[in-house]
mmCIF file of C-alpha atoms in Angstrom:
data_model
loop_
_atom_site.group_PDB
_atom_site.id
_atom_site.type_symbol
_atom_site.label_atom_id
_atom_site.label_comp_id
_atom_site.label_asym_id
_atom_site.label_seq_id
_atom_site.Cartn_x
_atom_site.Cartn_y
_atom_site.Cartn_z
ATOM 1 C CA MET A 146 -115.027 -46.346 -112.398
ATOM 2 C CA ARG A 147 -114.630 -44.067 -115.417
ATOM 3 C CA ILE A 148 -111.149 -42.574 -115.602
ATOM 4 C CA GLY A 149 -110.282 -39.843 -118.073
ATOM 5 C CA ILE A 150 -106.597 -39.286 -118.780
ATOM 6 C CA ILE A 151 -105.498 -36.009 -120.347
ATOM 7 C CA GLY A 152 -102.016 -36.496 -121.725
ATOM 8 C CA ALA A 153 -100.963 -39.280 -124.072
ATOM 9 C CA GLY A 154 -97.263 -39.339 -123.172
ATOM 10 C CA PRO A 155 -95.478 -42.165 -121.334
ATOM 11 C CA ILE A 156 -97.154 -41.569 -117.939
ATOM 12 C CA GLY A 157 -100.656 -41.131 -119.363
ATOM 13 C CA THR A 158 -100.504 -44.145 -121.672
ATOM 14 C CA THR A 159 -98.920 -46.370 -119.009
ATOM 15 C CA LEU A 160 -101.592 -45.419 -116.474
ATOM 16 C CA SER A 161 -104.335 -46.009 -119.054
ATOM 17 C CA ARG A 162 -103.126 -49.592 -119.574
ATOM 18 C CA HIS A 163 -102.823 -50.279 -115.825
ATOM 19 C CA PHE A 164 -106.282 -48.889 -115.029
ATOM 20 C CA ALA A 165 -107.845 -50.879 -117.887
ATOM 21 C CA ILE A 166 -106.186 -54.093 -116.664
ATOM 22 C CA VAL A 167 -107.853 -53.741 -113.251
ATOM 23 C CA GLY A 168 -111.246 -53.157 -114.857
ATOM 24 C CA HIS A 169 -111.750 -49.404 -115.098
ATOM 25 C CA ASP A 170 -113.375 -47.767 -118.116
ATOM 26 C CA VAL A 171 -110.578 -45.532 -119.438
ATOM 27 C CA SER A 172 -110.585 -42.708 -121.976
ATOM 28 C CA LEU A 173 -107.277 -41.131 -123.056
ATOM 29 C CA THR A 174 -106.586 -37.951 -125.007
ATOM 30 C CA GLY A 175 -103.908 -35.334 -125.572
ATOM 31 C CA LEU A 176 -104.462 -31.583 -125.457
ATOM 32 C CA LEU A 177 -104.484 -31.139 -129.225
ATOM 33 C CA VAL A 178 -108.253 -31.161 -129.663
ATOM 34 C CA ALA A 179 -110.085 -29.112 -127.043
ATOM 35 C CA ARG A 180 -113.454 -30.766 -127.748
ATOM 36 C CA THR A 181 -111.956 -34.202 -127.114
ATOM 37 C CA VAL A 182 -110.342 -33.028 -123.866
ATOM 38 C CA ARG A 183 -113.665 -31.648 -122.672
ATOM 39 C CA ALA A 184 -115.405 -34.894 -123.671
ATOM 40 C CA VAL A 185 -112.870 -37.013 -121.751
ATOM 41 C CA ALA A 186 -113.221 -34.803 -118.658
ATOM 42 C CA SER A 187 -117.030 -34.917 -118.903
ATOM 43 C CA PHE A 188 -117.003 -38.712 -119.253
ATOM 44 C CA ALA A 189 -114.768 -39.294 -116.230
ATOM 45 C CA ASP A 190 -115.450 -39.803 -112.547
ATOM 46 C CA VAL A 191 -111.720 -39.186 -111.967
ATOM 47 C CA VAL A 192 -109.506 -37.133 -114.284
ATOM 48 C CA VAL A 193 -105.741 -37.719 -114.469
ATOM 49 C CA VAL A 194 -103.656 -34.825 -115.822
ATOM 50 C CA ALA A 195 -100.370 -35.958 -117.373
ATOM 51 C CA VAL A 196 -99.386 -33.025 -119.598
ATOM 52 C CA PRO A 197 -96.487 -30.569 -119.443
ATOM 53 C CA PHE A 198 -97.161 -28.234 -116.512
ATOM 54 C CA HIS A 199 -97.390 -25.050 -118.618
ATOM 55 C CA ARG A 200 -100.439 -26.543 -120.394
ATOM 56 C CA HIS A 201 -102.471 -26.686 -117.163
ATOM 57 C CA ARG A 202 -104.247 -23.439 -118.065
ATOM 58 C CA GLU A 203 -105.820 -25.265 -121.030
ATOM 59 C CA LEU A 204 -107.532 -27.852 -118.820
ATOM 60 C CA PRO A 205 -111.346 -27.718 -118.875
ATOM 61 C CA VAL A 206 -112.746 -26.017 -115.789
ATOM 62 C CA ALA A 207 -116.469 -26.728 -116.051
ATOM 63 C CA GLU A 208 -116.024 -30.383 -116.981
ATOM 64 C CA THR A 209 -113.785 -31.114 -113.975
ATOM 65 C CA ALA A 210 -115.950 -29.336 -111.391
ATOM 66 C CA GLY A 211 -116.838 -31.584 -108.458
ATOM 67 C CA LYS A 212 -114.415 -34.291 -109.587
ATOM 68 C CA THR A 213 -111.172 -35.712 -108.298
ATOM 69 C CA VAL A 214 -108.324 -34.528 -110.528
ATOM 70 C CA VAL A 215 -105.029 -36.390 -110.137
ATOM 71 C CA ASP A 216 -102.181 -34.048 -111.049
ATOM 72 C CA ALA A 217 -99.170 -35.910 -112.430
ATOM 73 C CA THR A 218 -97.480 -32.766 -113.785
ATOM 74 C CA ASN A 219 -94.148 -31.266 -112.751
ATOM 75 C CA TYR A 220 -92.892 -27.726 -113.118
ATOM 76 C CA ASP A 221 -89.651 -27.613 -115.097
ATOM 77 C CA PRO A 222 -88.258 -24.084 -115.490
ATOM 78 C CA ALA A 223 -86.181 -25.224 -118.466
ATOM 79 C CA LEU A 224 -89.263 -26.390 -120.383
ATOM 80 C CA ASP A 225 -92.178 -24.441 -118.932
ATOM 81 C CA ASP A 226 -92.803 -20.735 -118.892
ATOM 82 C CA ARG A 227 -91.011 -19.303 -115.858
ATOM 83 C CA VAL A 228 -93.352 -18.879 -112.901
ATOM 84 C CA ARG A 229 -91.905 -16.545 -110.302
ATOM 85 C CA GLU A 230 -94.086 -17.908 -107.468
ATOM 86 C CA LEU A 231 -92.749 -21.409 -108.149
ATOM 87 C CA ASP A 232 -89.153 -20.279 -108.616
ATOM 88 C CA GLU A 233 -89.350 -18.526 -105.227
ATOM 89 C CA ASP A 234 -91.099 -21.551 -103.634
ATOM 90 C CA ARG A 235 -94.104 -19.472 -102.564
ATOM 91 C CA ILE A 236 -96.551 -22.011 -103.971
ATOM 92 C CA THR A 237 -96.534 -25.504 -105.497
ATOM 93 C CA SER A 238 -97.442 -26.379 -109.062
ATOM 94 C CA SER A 239 -100.419 -28.408 -107.835
ATOM 95 C CA GLU A 240 -101.760 -25.414 -105.947
ATOM 96 C CA LEU A 241 -101.704 -23.515 -109.250
ATOM 97 C CA VAL A 242 -103.521 -26.391 -110.955
ATOM 98 C CA GLN A 243 -106.073 -26.304 -108.110
ATOM 99 C CA ALA A 244 -106.474 -22.533 -108.522
ATOM 100 C CA HIS A 245 -107.199 -23.003 -112.240
ATOM 101 C CA LEU A 246 -109.565 -25.950 -111.660
ATOM 102 C CA SER A 247 -111.298 -24.164 -108.818
ATOM 103 C CA GLY A 248 -114.321 -26.486 -108.681
ATOM 104 C CA ALA A 249 -112.288 -29.713 -108.715
ATOM 105 C CA GLN A 250 -110.504 -31.536 -105.891
ATOM 106 C CA VAL A 251 -106.867 -31.765 -106.994
ATOM 107 C CA VAL A 252 -104.594 -34.517 -105.676
ATOM 108 C CA LYS A 253 -100.883 -34.806 -106.520
ATOM 109 C CA ALA A 254 -99.736 -38.317 -107.509
ATOM 110 C CA PHE A 255 -97.777 -40.216 -110.163
ATOM 111 C CA ASN A 256 -95.438 -37.242 -110.733
ATOM 112 C CA ALA A 257 -92.463 -38.563 -108.744
ATOM 113 C CA ILE A 258 -92.115 -41.950 -110.425
ATOM 114 C CA ARG A 259 -90.199 -42.593 -113.621
ATOM 115 C CA TRP A 260 -92.528 -43.903 -116.286
ATOM 116 C CA GLU A 261 -90.384 -47.016 -116.726
ATOM 117 C CA HIS A 262 -90.789 -47.815 -113.018
ATOM 118 C CA LEU A 263 -94.526 -47.210 -113.342
ATOM 119 C CA ARG A 264 -94.575 -49.679 -116.234
ATOM 120 C CA ASP A 265 -92.290 -52.330 -114.718
ATOM 121 C CA HIS A 266 -93.321 -52.396 -111.040
ATOM 122 C CA ALA A 267 -97.121 -52.406 -111.332
ATOM 123 C CA HIS A 268 -99.509 -55.227 -110.453
ATOM 124 C CA ARG A 269 -97.424 -56.639 -107.608
ATOM 125 C CA ASP A 270 -99.048 -58.124 -104.554
ATOM 126 C CA ARG A 271 -98.186 -56.904 -101.074
ATOM 127 C CA PHE A 272 -95.466 -59.514 -100.580
ATOM 128 C CA ALA A 273 -93.572 -58.929 -103.825
ATOM 129 C CA GLY A 274 -91.638 -55.742 -103.076
ATOM 130 C CA ARG A 275 -94.282 -53.188 -104.003
ATOM 131 C CA ARG A 276 -93.000 -49.670 -104.660
ATOM 132 C CA GLY A 277 -94.364 -46.622 -102.890
ATOM 133 C CA ILE A 278 -96.031 -43.677 -104.610
ATOM 134 C CA PRO A 279 -96.477 -40.437 -102.648
ATOM 135 C CA VAL A 280 -99.877 -38.739 -102.720
ATOM 136 C CA SER A 281 -100.826 -35.300 -101.414
ATOM 137 C CA GLY A 282 -104.103 -33.411 -101.355
ATOM 138 C CA ASP A 283 -106.356 -31.163 -99.313
ATOM 139 C CA HIS A 284 -109.639 -32.993 -99.924
ATOM 140 C CA VAL A 285 -109.970 -36.178 -97.857
ATOM 141 C CA ARG A 286 -112.395 -38.009 -100.157
ATOM 142 C CA ALA A 287 -110.411 -37.145 -103.285
ATOM 143 C CA LYS A 288 -107.126 -38.199 -101.699
ATOM 144 C CA LYS A 289 -108.632 -41.526 -100.603
ATOM 145 C CA SER A 290 -109.888 -42.087 -104.145
ATOM 146 C CA ALA A 291 -106.449 -41.389 -105.646
ATOM 147 C CA MET A 292 -104.734 -43.598 -103.063
ATOM 148 C CA ALA A 293 -107.147 -46.431 -103.869
ATOM 149 C CA LEU A 294 -106.208 -46.165 -107.555
ATOM 150 C CA VAL A 295 -102.496 -46.335 -106.654
ATOM 151 C CA GLU A 296 -103.145 -49.487 -104.605
ATOM 152 C CA GLU A 297 -105.333 -51.096 -107.271
ATOM 153 C CA ILE A 298 -102.539 -51.049 -109.839
ATOM 154 C CA GLY A 299 -100.086 -52.691 -107.445
ATOM 155 C CA PHE A 300 -98.243 -49.873 -105.661
ATOM 156 C CA ASP A 301 -98.357 -48.712 -102.035
ATOM 157 C CA ALA A 302 -99.895 -45.264 -101.639
ATOM 158 C CA VAL A 303 -98.052 -43.058 -99.126
ATOM 159 C CA ASP A 304 -99.965 -40.074 -97.730
ATOM 160 C CA ALA A 305 -97.522 -37.159 -97.838
ATOM 161 C CA GLY A 306 -99.972 -34.532 -96.551
ATOM 162 C CA GLY A 307 -101.665 -31.547 -98.183
ATOM 163 C CA LEU A 308 -100.944 -29.969 -101.553
ATOM 164 C CA ALA A 309 -98.693 -27.248 -100.176
ATOM 165 C CA ARG A 310 -96.574 -28.985 -97.581
ATOM 166 C CA GLY A 311 -96.909 -32.533 -98.877
ATOM 167 C CA GLY A 312 -96.493 -31.624 -102.525
ATOM 168 C CA ARG A 313 -93.151 -29.969 -101.821
ATOM 169 C CA LYS A 314 -91.816 -33.245 -100.397
ATOM 170 C CA PHE A 315 -91.803 -35.081 -103.740
ATOM 171 C CA GLN A 316 -91.436 -32.483 -106.450
ATOM 172 C CA PRO A 317 -88.364 -32.439 -108.745
ATOM 173 C CA GLY A 318 -85.125 -31.912 -106.859
ATOM 174 C CA THR A 319 -86.239 -33.725 -103.701
ATOM 175 C CA PRO A 320 -84.616 -36.961 -102.430
ATOM 176 C CA VAL A 321 -87.675 -39.030 -103.383
ATOM 177 C CA TYR A 322 -88.244 -37.660 -106.879
ATOM 178 C CA ALA A 323 -87.693 -40.424 -109.480
ATOM 179 C CA ALA A 324 -86.374 -42.717 -106.717
ATOM 180 C CA ASP A 325 -87.371 -46.382 -106.840
ATOM 181 C CA LEU A 326 -88.417 -46.967 -103.214
ATOM 182 C CA THR A 327 -90.571 -49.279 -101.159
ATOM 183 C CA ALA A 328 -93.283 -47.584 -99.117
ATOM 184 C CA HIS A 329 -91.181 -48.026 -95.949
ATOM 185 C CA ASP A 330 -88.151 -46.307 -97.504
ATOM 186 C CA LEU A 331 -90.347 -43.636 -99.085
ATOM 187 C CA ARG A 332 -91.923 -42.806 -95.709
ATOM 188 C CA ALA A 333 -88.462 -42.567 -94.145
ATOM 189 C CA ARG A 334 -87.206 -40.162 -96.820
ATOM 190 C CA LEU A 335 -90.386 -38.102 -96.488
ATOM 191 C CA HIS A 336 -89.826 -38.011 -92.698
ATOM 192 C CA LEU A 337 -93.182 -39.649 -92.044
ATOM 193 C CA ALA A 338 -93.945 -42.182 -89.318
ATOM 194 C CA THR A 339 -93.127 -45.679 -90.592
#
């Protein structure tokens, strides 16, 4: 599979290495050169967004249309432009990313794990204490695709529901955000059936 990663910070670069190890064709770029970002999105079957949340409006719309977009961003009022809808919990950051990328199928994943945990706990088999990663999305096929990627790099994907309700369960400030949990413990904290 061709995976395009927009965002060359710790999460983006760590994911690029993990996906390459399991055999995917990976292209990585930052948001500094718009042409390169568009080229990476055009190249990809799946696009991973790992940039500061306030940069989501710069993501290429046409080049992501019809594709699964994995949103690894988090809204941080101290760093991002204040967004009243988010501050008042009327919407989630991923719903805003989905609104901007209207032709894409946005799935939330890889935002609730510390990059060091992503680096250190990958590529484990099912009997070696795999960590859980929550995933939420409204498009069944796209969510299955994102969950398969989580599993391929040695984590257990935990379906947390849709973008609105599920996404709220693992955003910053929740009990599972940045927690280092097995899938069983993650499901318990998310109040899902175990």
